[in-house]
Coordinates of C-alpha atoms (C1' of nucleotides) in Angstrom, one line a residue:
Chain A
M1 CA -17.1 -1.8 67.2
S2 CA -19.2 -1.1 64.2
D3 CA -22.9 -1.9 64.2
I4 CA -22.9 -1.3 60.5
E5 CA -21.1 -3.7 58.4
K6 CA -22.2 -4.7 55.0
G7 CA -24.9 -2.1 54.4
P8 CA -26.7 -3.0 51.2
D9 CA -26.5 0.5 49.7
R10 CA -25.2 3.9 50.8
L11 CA -23.3 3.7 54.0
Y12 CA -24.2 7.2 54.9
Q13 CA -27.8 6.3 55.1
D14 CA -27.1 3.5 57.6
L15 CA -25.0 5.9 59.6
A16 CA -27.6 8.6 59.5
R17 CA -30.3 6.1 60.6
N18 CA -28.1 5.0 63.5
L19 CA -27.5 8.5 64.6
T20 CA -31.2 9.4 64.3
E21 CA -32.0 6.4 66.5
E22 CA -29.5 7.6 69.1
L23 CA -31.0 11.0 69.0
A24 CA -34.5 9.6 69.4
S25 CA -33.3 7.5 72.3
G26 CA -32.0 10.6 74.1
A27 CA -28.4 9.6 74.0
Y28 CA -27.6 13.1 73.0
P29 CA -29.8 15.7 74.8
V30 CA -30.9 18.9 73.2
G31 CA -28.0 21.3 72.8
A32 CA -25.4 18.6 73.3
R33 CA -22.5 18.3 71.0
L34 CA -22.1 15.2 68.9
P35 CA -18.6 13.5 68.8
A36 CA -16.2 15.0 66.3
E37 CA -16.4 13.7 62.8
R38 CA -13.1 12.0 63.2
E39 CA -14.3 10.3 66.3
L40 CA -17.5 9.1 64.7
A41 CA -15.4 7.8 61.8
V42 CA -13.4 5.5 64.0
K43 CA -16.4 4.6 66.2
Y44 CA -18.4 3.4 63.3
G45 CA -15.5 2.1 61.3
V46 CA -16.2 4.4 58.3
S47 CA -14.3 7.1 56.6
R48 CA -14.7 10.8 57.5
P49 CA -16.3 11.7 54.2
T50 CA -19.0 9.2 54.9
V51 CA -19.5 10.6 58.4
R52 CA -19.8 14.0 56.8
E53 CA -22.5 12.8 54.4
A54 CA -24.5 11.4 57.3
I55 CA -24.1 14.6 59.3
I56 CA -25.3 16.6 56.3
A57 CA -28.3 14.4 55.9
L58 CA -29.3 15.0 59.6
E59 CA -28.6 18.7 59.1
V60 CA -30.9 19.0 56.1
Q61 CA -33.6 17.3 58.1
G62 CA -33.1 19.9 60.7
L63 CA -32.2 17.4 63.4
I64 CA -28.8 18.9 64.2
E65 CA -27.0 22.2 63.6
V66 CA -23.4 22.3 62.5
R67 CA -21.2 25.1 63.7
I68 CA -17.9 25.6 61.9
G69 CA -14.9 24.9 64.1
S70 CA -17.1 23.9 67.0
G71 CA -19.1 20.8 66.2
A72 CA -22.6 19.4 65.5
Y73 CA -25.3 20.2 68.1
V74 CA -28.7 18.6 68.7
R75 CA -31.4 21.0 67.7
R76 CA -34.8 19.9 68.9
L77 CA -36.5 16.9 70.3
P78 CA -40.2 15.9 70.1
G79 CA -42.5 17.9 72.3
S80 CA -39.9 20.4 73.4
E81 CA -41.8 23.4 72.0
D82 CA -45.2 24.0 70.6
L83 CA -44.7 26.6 68.0
P84 CA -48.2 28.1 67.5
G85 CA -47.6 28.4 63.8
F86 CA -47.6 25.9 61.0
N87 CA -46.0 23.1 62.9
V88 CA -48.0 20.1 62.0
S89 CA -47.6 17.3 64.4
A90 CA -47.1 13.7 63.5
F91 CA -50.6 13.0 64.8
E92 CA -52.3 15.5 62.6
L93 CA -50.4 14.2 59.6
T94 CA -51.4 10.6 60.2
E95 CA -55.0 11.6 61.0
A96 CA -55.2 13.4 57.7
R97 CA -53.8 10.4 56.0
L98 CA -56.4 8.2 57.7
L99 CA -59.2 10.3 56.2
F100 CA -57.7 10.9 52.8
E101 CA -56.1 7.6 52.1
G102 CA -59.1 5.9 53.3
E103 CA -61.2 7.5 50.6
A104 CA -58.4 7.0 48.1
A105 CA -58.4 3.3 48.8
A106 CA -62.1 3.2 48.4
L107 CA -61.9 5.0 45.0
A108 CA -59.0 2.9 44.0
A109 CA -61.0 -0.3 44.6
T110 CA -63.3 0.8 41.9
Q111 CA -60.6 1.7 39.5
I112 CA -57.6 -0.6 40.0
T113 CA -56.3 -2.9 37.3
D114 CA -54.8 -6.3 37.7
E115 CA -51.4 -5.0 36.8
E116 CA -51.5 -2.4 39.6
L117 CA -52.8 -5.0 41.9
A118 CA -49.9 -7.3 41.2
E119 CA -47.5 -4.5 41.7
I120 CA -49.0 -3.6 45.1
E121 CA -48.9 -7.2 46.1
G122 CA -45.2 -7.3 45.4
L123 CA -44.8 -4.2 47.5
V124 CA -46.4 -5.9 50.5
E125 CA -43.7 -8.6 50.3
A126 CA -41.1 -5.9 50.0
I127 CA -42.5 -4.3 53.2
A128 CA -42.2 -7.6 55.0
R129 CA -38.6 -7.9 54.0
E130 CA -38.0 -4.3 55.1
N131 CA -39.5 -5.0 58.5
N132 CA -37.3 -8.1 59.0
D133 CA -34.3 -6.0 58.5
P134 CA -33.8 -3.8 61.6
R135 CA -32.0 -1.3 59.4
G136 CA -34.7 -1.4 56.8
S137 CA -36.0 1.8 55.5
E138 CA -39.6 2.5 54.6
K139 CA -39.3 3.0 50.9
A140 CA -41.5 0.1 50.2
D141 CA -44.1 1.4 52.6
R142 CA -44.1 4.7 50.8
A143 CA -44.3 3.0 47.5
F144 CA -47.3 0.9 48.7
H145 CA -49.3 3.9 49.7
L146 CA -48.5 5.9 46.7
A147 CA -49.3 3.0 44.4
I148 CA -52.8 2.9 45.8
A149 CA -53.1 6.7 45.4
K150 CA -52.0 6.3 41.8
A151 CA -54.7 3.7 41.2
T152 CA -57.3 6.3 41.7
R153 CA -56.3 7.7 38.4
N154 CA -56.5 11.1 39.9
G155 CA -53.3 13.3 39.9
A156 CA -54.7 15.7 42.5
I157 CA -55.3 12.9 44.9
F158 CA -51.9 11.4 44.3
D159 CA -50.2 14.7 44.7
A160 CA -52.0 15.5 48.0
I161 CA -51.2 12.1 49.5
E162 CA -47.6 12.2 48.4
R163 CA -47.3 15.6 49.9
L164 CA -48.7 14.4 53.2
W165 CA -46.2 11.5 53.3
D166 CA -43.3 13.7 52.6
L167 CA -44.4 16.4 55.1
R168 CA -43.3 14.2 57.9
S169 CA -39.7 14.5 56.9
T170 CA -39.9 18.3 57.1
S171 CA -40.7 18.3 60.8
P172 CA -37.8 17.1 62.9
E173 CA -40.2 16.2 65.7
A174 CA -42.4 14.2 63.5
A175 CA -39.5 12.5 61.9
L176 CA -38.0 11.5 65.2
L177 CA -41.3 10.3 66.5
H178 CA -41.9 8.2 63.5
E179 CA -38.5 6.7 63.8
K180 CA -39.1 5.8 67.5
A181 CA -42.4 4.3 66.6
R182 CA -41.0 2.4 63.7
T183 CA -38.2 0.7 65.8
A184 CA -40.6 0.0 68.6
N185 CA -43.4 -1.5 66.6
I186 CA -42.7 -3.8 63.7
K187 CA -45.3 -6.5 64.1
P188 CA -48.8 -6.4 62.5
V189 CA -48.1 -4.1 59.6
V190 CA -47.9 -7.0 57.2
D191 CA -51.3 -8.3 58.1
E192 CA -52.8 -4.8 57.8
H193 CA -51.3 -4.3 54.4
S194 CA -52.5 -7.7 53.3
A195 CA -56.0 -6.8 54.4
I196 CA -55.9 -3.7 52.3
V197 CA -54.8 -5.6 49.2
E198 CA -57.5 -8.2 49.9
A199 CA -60.1 -5.5 49.8
L200 CA -58.7 -4.0 46.6
R201 CA -58.6 -7.4 44.9
A202 CA -62.2 -7.9 45.8
R203 CA -62.9 -4.4 44.4
D204 CA -64.7 -3.7 47.6
P205 CA -64.6 0.1 48.3
V206 CA -66.1 -0.2 51.8
A207 CA -63.7 -2.9 52.9
A208 CA -60.7 -1.0 51.4
R209 CA -61.6 2.2 53.2
L210 CA -62.0 0.2 56.4
A211 CA -58.7 -1.6 56.0
M212 CA -56.8 1.5 55.2
R213 CA -58.3 3.3 58.2
G214 CA -57.5 0.4 60.4
H215 CA -53.9 0.4 59.3
L216 CA -53.4 4.1 59.9
S217 CA -55.3 3.9 63.1
Q218 CA -52.6 1.4 64.2
V219 CA -49.9 3.8 63.1
I220 CA -51.5 6.5 65.3
D221 CA -51.5 4.1 68.2
S222 CA -47.8 3.3 67.7
L223 CA -47.1 7.0 67.6
L224 CA -48.9 7.5 70.9
F225 CA -47.0 4.6 72.3
A226 CA -43.7 6.2 71.4
T227 CA -44.7 9.5 73.0
E228 CA -43.5 10.0 76.5
E229 CA -43.5 13.7 77.1
R230 CA -46.3 15.0 79.3
Q231 CA -47.1 17.9 77.1
I232 CA -47.8 15.4 74.3
Q233 CA -49.9 13.3 76.6
E234 CA -52.6 15.9 76.5
A235 CA -52.6 16.0 72.8
R236 CA -52.6 12.3 72.9
R237 CA -55.9 12.2 74.8
A238 CA -57.4 14.9 72.6
A239 CA -56.4 13.1 69.4
Q240 CA -57.7 9.8 70.7
A241 CA -61.0 11.4 71.7
K242 CA -61.3 13.1 68.3
R243 CA -60.6 9.9 66.4
D244 CA -63.1 8.0 68.5
R245 CA -65.7 10.6 67.9
Y246 CA -65.1 10.5 64.1
A247 CA -65.0 6.7 64.0
R248 CA -68.2 6.3 65.9
A249 CA -69.9 8.8 63.7
T250 CA -68.9 7.0 60.5
A251 CA -69.4 3.4 61.7
Chain B
M1 CA -15.1 29.4 36.7
S2 CA -17.8 29.2 39.3
D3 CA -21.1 30.9 39.5
I4 CA -21.0 30.4 43.3
E5 CA -19.1 33.0 45.2
K6 CA -20.8 34.9 47.8
G7 CA -21.5 32.3 50.5
P8 CA -18.7 32.2 52.9
D9 CA -20.1 29.2 54.6
R10 CA -20.6 25.7 53.5
L11 CA -20.0 25.4 49.8
Y12 CA -22.3 22.4 49.4
Q13 CA -25.2 24.6 50.5
D14 CA -24.6 27.1 47.7
L15 CA -24.3 24.3 45.2
A16 CA -27.5 22.7 46.5
R17 CA -29.3 26.0 46.1
N18 CA -28.0 26.4 42.6
L19 CA -29.1 23.0 41.6
T20 CA -32.4 23.5 43.2
E21 CA -32.9 26.7 41.2
E22 CA -32.0 24.9 38.0
L23 CA -34.5 22.2 38.8
A24 CA -37.2 24.8 39.4
S25 CA -36.3 26.5 36.2
G26 CA -36.9 23.3 34.3
A27 CA -33.4 22.9 33.1
Y28 CA -33.7 19.3 34.1
P29 CA -37.1 17.8 33.4
V30 CA -38.6 15.3 35.7
G31 CA -37.0 11.9 35.1
A32 CA -33.9 13.5 33.5
R33 CA -30.5 12.5 34.6
L34 CA -28.2 15.1 36.1
P35 CA -24.6 15.4 34.9
A36 CA -22.2 13.1 36.5
E37 CA -20.6 14.1 39.8
R38 CA -17.3 14.6 38.2
E39 CA -18.8 16.8 35.5
L40 CA -20.6 18.9 38.1
A41 CA -17.4 19.3 40.0
V42 CA -15.6 20.9 37.1
K43 CA -18.6 22.8 36.0
Y44 CA -19.0 24.5 39.3
G45 CA -15.3 24.6 40.2
V46 CA -15.6 22.5 43.3
S47 CA -14.4 19.1 44.4
R48 CA -16.3 15.9 44.0
P49 CA -16.9 15.4 47.7
T50 CA -18.6 18.8 47.8
V51 CA -20.7 17.8 44.8
R52 CA -21.6 14.6 46.6
E53 CA -22.7 16.6 49.7
A54 CA -25.0 18.8 47.6
I55 CA -26.4 15.8 45.8
I56 CA -27.1 14.1 49.2
A57 CA -28.8 17.3 50.4
L58 CA -31.1 17.2 47.4
E59 CA -31.7 13.5 47.8
V60 CA -32.7 13.9 51.5
Q61 CA -35.1 16.6 50.4
G62 CA -36.6 14.2 48.0
L63 CA -35.8 16.3 44.9
I64 CA -33.7 13.7 43.2
E65 CA -33.1 10.0 43.3
V66 CA -29.6 8.5 43.1
R67 CA -29.1 5.2 41.4
I68 CA -25.8 3.5 41.9
G69 CA -23.7 3.2 38.8
S70 CA -26.3 5.1 36.8
G71 CA -26.7 8.7 38.0
A72 CA -29.0 11.1 39.8
Y73 CA -32.5 11.6 38.4
V74 CA -35.0 14.3 38.9
R75 CA -37.9 13.3 41.1
R76 CA -40.2 16.2 41.3
L77 CA -40.2 20.0 41.3
P78 CA -39.4 22.1 44.3
G79 CA -42.2 22.4 46.8
S80 CA -44.1 25.7 46.5
E81 CA -43.9 26.4 42.8
D82 CA -44.0 22.9 41.5
L83 CA -46.7 22.5 39.0
P84 CA -48.6 19.3 39.5
G85 CA -51.6 21.3 38.3
F86 CA -50.3 21.1 34.8
N87 CA -51.6 17.6 34.3
V88 CA -54.3 17.9 36.8
S89 CA -57.6 18.8 35.2
A90 CA -60.4 20.7 36.9
F91 CA -62.3 17.5 37.1
E92 CA -59.6 15.7 39.0
L93 CA -59.2 18.6 41.3
T94 CA -62.9 18.8 42.1
E95 CA -63.1 15.0 42.5
A96 CA -60.3 15.1 45.0
R97 CA -62.1 17.9 46.8
L98 CA -65.2 15.8 46.9
L99 CA -63.4 13.0 48.6
F100 CA -61.3 15.1 51.0
E101 CA -63.6 17.9 51.9
G102 CA -66.4 15.4 52.4
E103 CA -64.4 13.7 55.1
A104 CA -63.2 17.1 56.4
A105 CA -66.8 18.2 56.8
A106 CA -67.6 14.9 58.7
L107 CA -64.8 15.5 61.0
A108 CA -65.6 19.1 61.4
A109 CA -69.1 18.2 62.4
T110 CA -67.7 16.5 65.5
Q111 CA -65.4 19.4 66.4
I112 CA -66.9 22.6 65.4
T113 CA -67.7 25.3 68.0
D114 CA -70.6 27.7 68.0
E115 CA -68.3 30.6 67.1
E116 CA -67.0 28.9 64.0
L117 CA -70.5 27.9 63.1
A118 CA -71.6 31.6 63.3
E119 CA -68.7 32.6 61.2
I120 CA -69.5 30.0 58.5
E121 CA -73.2 31.1 58.5
G122 CA -72.0 34.6 57.8
L123 CA -69.9 33.4 55.0
V124 CA -73.0 31.7 53.4
E125 CA -74.7 35.1 53.3
A126 CA -71.6 36.6 51.8
I127 CA -71.6 33.9 49.1
A128 CA -75.2 34.8 48.3
R129 CA -74.2 38.4 47.9
E130 CA -71.3 37.4 45.7
N131 CA -73.6 35.4 43.4
N132 CA -76.0 38.3 43.0
D133 CA -73.2 40.4 41.8
P134 CA -72.3 39.3 38.3
R135 CA -68.8 40.6 38.8
G136 CA -68.5 38.9 42.2
S137 CA -65.5 36.9 43.0
E138 CA -65.4 33.7 44.9
K139 CA -63.5 34.9 47.9
A140 CA -66.4 34.1 50.2
D141 CA -66.7 30.6 48.7
R142 CA -63.1 29.9 49.4
A143 CA -63.3 31.3 52.9
F144 CA -66.4 29.0 53.5
H145 CA -64.6 25.8 52.5
L146 CA -61.4 26.7 54.4
A147 CA -63.4 27.6 57.5
I148 CA -64.8 24.1 57.5
A149 CA -61.3 22.7 57.0
K150 CA -60.1 24.7 59.9
A151 CA -62.8 23.4 62.1
T152 CA -61.2 20.0 61.9
R153 CA -58.5 21.3 64.2
N154 CA -56.0 19.6 62.0
G155 CA -53.3 21.7 60.2
A156 CA -52.5 19.0 57.8
I157 CA -56.0 18.7 56.6
F158 CA -56.4 22.4 56.3
D159 CA -53.1 22.7 54.4
A160 CA -54.1 19.9 51.9
I161 CA -57.5 21.4 51.2
E162 CA -56.2 24.9 50.9
R163 CA -53.6 23.6 48.4
L164 CA -56.3 21.8 46.3
W165 CA -58.3 25.0 46.1
D166 CA -55.4 27.1 45.1
L167 CA -54.2 24.6 42.5
R168 CA -57.0 25.5 40.2
S169 CA -55.4 28.9 39.7
T170 CA -52.2 27.3 38.5
S171 CA -53.8 25.9 35.3
P172 CA -55.3 28.5 33.0
E173 CA -57.6 26.0 31.5
A174 CA -58.9 24.9 34.9
A175 CA -59.4 28.5 35.9
L176 CA -61.3 29.4 32.8
L177 CA -63.5 26.4 33.1
H178 CA -64.3 27.2 36.6
E179 CA -65.2 30.8 35.6
K180 CA -67.4 29.6 32.8
A181 CA -69.1 27.2 35.1
R182 CA -69.6 29.8 37.8
T183 CA -71.3 32.3 35.5
A184 CA -73.5 29.7 34.0
N185 CA -74.7 28.2 37.2
I186 CA -75.5 30.5 40.1
K187 CA -78.7 29.3 41.6
P188 CA -78.5 26.3 43.8
V189 CA -75.2 26.9 45.4
V190 CA -76.8 28.8 48.3
D191 CA -79.1 26.0 49.1
E192 CA -76.2 23.5 48.9
H193 CA -74.1 25.6 51.3
S194 CA -77.0 26.0 53.6
A195 CA -77.4 22.2 53.7
I196 CA -73.8 21.9 54.7
V197 CA -74.2 24.4 57.5
E198 CA -77.4 22.7 58.6
A199 CA -75.5 19.4 59.0
L200 CA -72.7 21.1 60.9
R201 CA -75.1 22.8 63.2
A202 CA -76.7 19.4 64.0
R203 CA -73.2 18.0 64.6
D204 CA -74.2 15.2 62.2
P205 CA -71.0 13.9 60.4
V206 CA -72.9 11.7 58.0
A207 CA -75.2 14.4 56.9
A208 CA -72.2 16.9 56.6
R209 CA -70.3 14.5 54.4
L210 CA -73.3 13.9 52.2
A211 CA -74.1 17.6 51.9
M212 CA -70.5 18.5 51.0
R213 CA -70.3 15.7 48.5
G214 CA -73.6 16.8 47.0
H215 CA -72.3 20.3 46.6
L216 CA -69.1 19.3 45.0
S217 CA -70.9 16.9 42.8
Q218 CA -72.9 19.8 41.6
V219 CA -69.7 21.7 40.9
I220 CA -68.5 18.8 38.8
D221 CA -71.8 18.8 36.9
S222 CA -71.5 22.4 36.1
L223 CA -67.9 21.9 35.0
L224 CA -69.1 19.2 32.6
F225 CA -71.9 21.5 31.4
A226 CA -69.4 24.2 30.7
T227 CA -67.2 21.8 28.7
E228 CA -67.6 21.8 25.0
E229 CA -64.4 20.4 23.6
R230 CA -64.8 17.0 22.1
Q231 CA -61.6 15.8 23.7
I232 CA -62.9 16.6 27.1
Q233 CA -66.2 14.9 26.3
E234 CA -64.4 11.6 26.7
A235 CA -62.9 12.6 30.0
R236 CA -66.4 13.8 30.9
R237 CA -67.9 10.4 30.4
A238 CA -65.0 8.7 32.2
A239 CA -65.1 10.9 35.1
Q240 CA -68.9 10.6 35.4
A241 CA -68.6 6.8 35.3
K242 CA -65.9 6.8 37.9
R243 CA -67.9 9.1 40.2
D244 CA -71.0 7.0 39.8
R245 CA -69.1 3.9 40.7
Y246 CA -67.6 5.5 43.8
A247 CA -70.9 7.0 44.9
R248 CA -72.8 3.7 44.4
A249 CA -70.2 1.9 46.3
T250 CA -70.4 4.3 49.3
A251 CA -74.1 4.9 49.4
Chain C
dC1 C1' -4.6 39.5 90.7
dG2 C1' -7.3 40.2 86.7
dG3 C1' -7.7 40.8 82.1
dT4 C1' -6.0 40.8 77.5
dT5 C1' -3.4 38.9 73.9
dC6 C1' -1.5 35.4 71.4
dC7 C1' -0.5 30.8 70.2
dT8 C1' -1.7 26.0 70.1
dT9 C1' -5.2 22.6 69.7
dT10 C1' -9.4 21.0 68.1
dT11 C1' -13.0 20.9 64.8
dG12 C1' -15.3 21.5 60.6
dG13 C1' -14.6 22.7 55.3
dT14 C1' -12.6 21.5 51.0
dA15 C1' -9.5 19.4 47.8
dT16 C1' -7.0 15.4 45.8
dT17 C1' -6.3 10.9 44.7
dA18 C1' -7.2 6.2 44.4
dC19 C1' -9.8 2.2 44.1
dC20 C1' -14.1 -0.6 44.3
dA21 C1' -18.8 -2.0 42.8
dA22 C1' -22.8 -1.5 40.0
dT23 C1' -24.5 -0.1 35.7
dT24 C1' -24.4 1.0 31.1
dT25 C1' -22.5 0.9 26.7
dT26 C1' -19.8 -1.1 23.2
dC27 C1' -17.9 -4.6 20.8
dT28 C1' -16.8 -9.0 19.9
dT29 C1' -18.4 -13.6 18.7
dG30 C1' -21.2 -17.6 17.6
Chain D
dC1 C1' -28.8 -10.6 14.6
dA2 C1' -28.6 -11.9 19.1
dA3 C1' -26.0 -13.4 23.1
dG4 C1' -22.3 -12.6 25.9
dA5 C1' -18.0 -10.6 27.2
dA6 C1' -15.1 -6.6 27.7
dA7 C1' -14.6 -1.7 28.3
dA8 C1' -16.2 2.7 29.7
dT9 C1' -19.1 5.3 32.8
dT10 C1' -20.9 6.4 37.2
dG11 C1' -21.7 6.4 42.0
dG12 C1' -19.6 4.6 46.8
dT13 C1' -16.0 4.7 49.9
dA14 C1' -11.4 5.4 51.7
dA15 C1' -7.2 7.8 52.9
dT16 C1' -4.7 12.0 53.2
dA17 C1' -3.5 16.7 53.3
dC18 C1' -4.2 21.4 54.2
dC19 C1' -7.1 25.5 55.3
dA20 C1' -10.1 28.4 58.3
dA21 C1' -12.8 29.1 62.2
dA22 C1' -13.4 28.4 67.0
dA23 C1' -12.0 27.1 71.6
dG24 C1' -8.8 26.5 75.3
dG25 C1' -5.0 27.7 77.7
dA26 C1' -0.6 29.9 78.5
dA27 C1' 2.0 33.9 78.6
dC28 C1' 2.0 38.7 79.0
dC29 C1' 0.7 43.2 80.7
dG30 C1' -2.0 46.4 83.4

DNA sequence: CGGTTCCTTTTGGTATTACCAATTTTCTTG
DNA sequence: CAAGAAAATTGGTAATACCAAAAGGAACCG
């Protein structure tokens, strides 16, 4: 009955991931009510406090809204509304990362030490292990990118890149889209990461920039692949065109 | 017994807010360990499950990191008023801007409209007027750089660059250094800004990147010129060497 | 018959207790 | 003094109970 058994660490994280995937898959439409905590507890074979922790995790991320005495309701799904304000899409975030982290990798290639290189190589292996585990998180992935940012020896660069990474969690739409893309696309990331490390080891800034851009370009592609809504399809074409224009201009 | 009273709704939210405020106030430095869950429970007069829920809320937000069997540790300071600028020198800030704004200018060159171009040209004149006035501020300068960031059509890029610009105000030393540099060096900035606009008007990404980097490179030079302290002299040489290495590698 | 009231049920909110597992500390012990 | 084992500490999870808010339905009243 339970898809989660011997979760390595915190159970609530596994459960939260499961629920997030169900939300992304559309099992619960917008506005729908999730099963009661007690039901989820028996369904997933965990205790009610654990269910509550997972619920709270989703609530903090803005994915659901809990109404006392009533239940937990789905808040928003990707593409449902285009708030003209500060809502930064997953595409914009990743495009920004492509630019900034590309330059950071180039700078890091001229600064990196053997120790940092070894640490980053270890993270690549950790990422591979994460990808083999369907329930794997992306902690190692985050650590990988931040380690490169740190190798620039520039706190401002590190801060900006860390912020960009964490920004994706603040937008429910972006978080869901990334989750969909992650579960749908688990293949070539290892090779891409290896290429980045290779360039860093060679202390080749140009190659490092290219490898990092290639990697994040793939991420954008997987995001596009995970996008289905028609509204987003427009943005998809626009983003693609923009990226092509920029890439051609800097080739 | 408890400092938390008012909130009729979820207790864990009140607790989480309290803890966040304590983190922001610096009561727990980065890397420090928070009191054990059982201690927090008695301290705030709530049960341990409630404490756990608050802890998890902070963890999901990335404020703390929970290590099994060890405790909860402070990760970073809350979003808006966190002070990464404390350790970030004016040199690092400007170096980051050199990288990021260079790319932003390149991307903007492929996106910019005639209207935006006209606005930016107007800002160049405003900068010239500002420089002629010894008491002039740098509002137009800021507006100039942000207008280019906005022309990328990417909110994440705009946000990151705006943040980098504003970060200089968070460090008194950095602000002072910038002020000294500004008053000591007022001549070529107009030409540099004109060169950027020229490249944008030509829709030439490579030229735009080069012009922006050249401008911010000049800013770094003026910062170095305005630096007198011996301690900084070391950083000066290091930064100069790093920049040279990067520039050579990307020429 | 329609609407209101009230009670019962359901659901989330919190507390209590207990026990397990990982970690850290302390104290043996060679 | 160091290595290793035992104890204390800490987070992780479970089970249970009770409260308060909300929802649903039945009884009551107009």
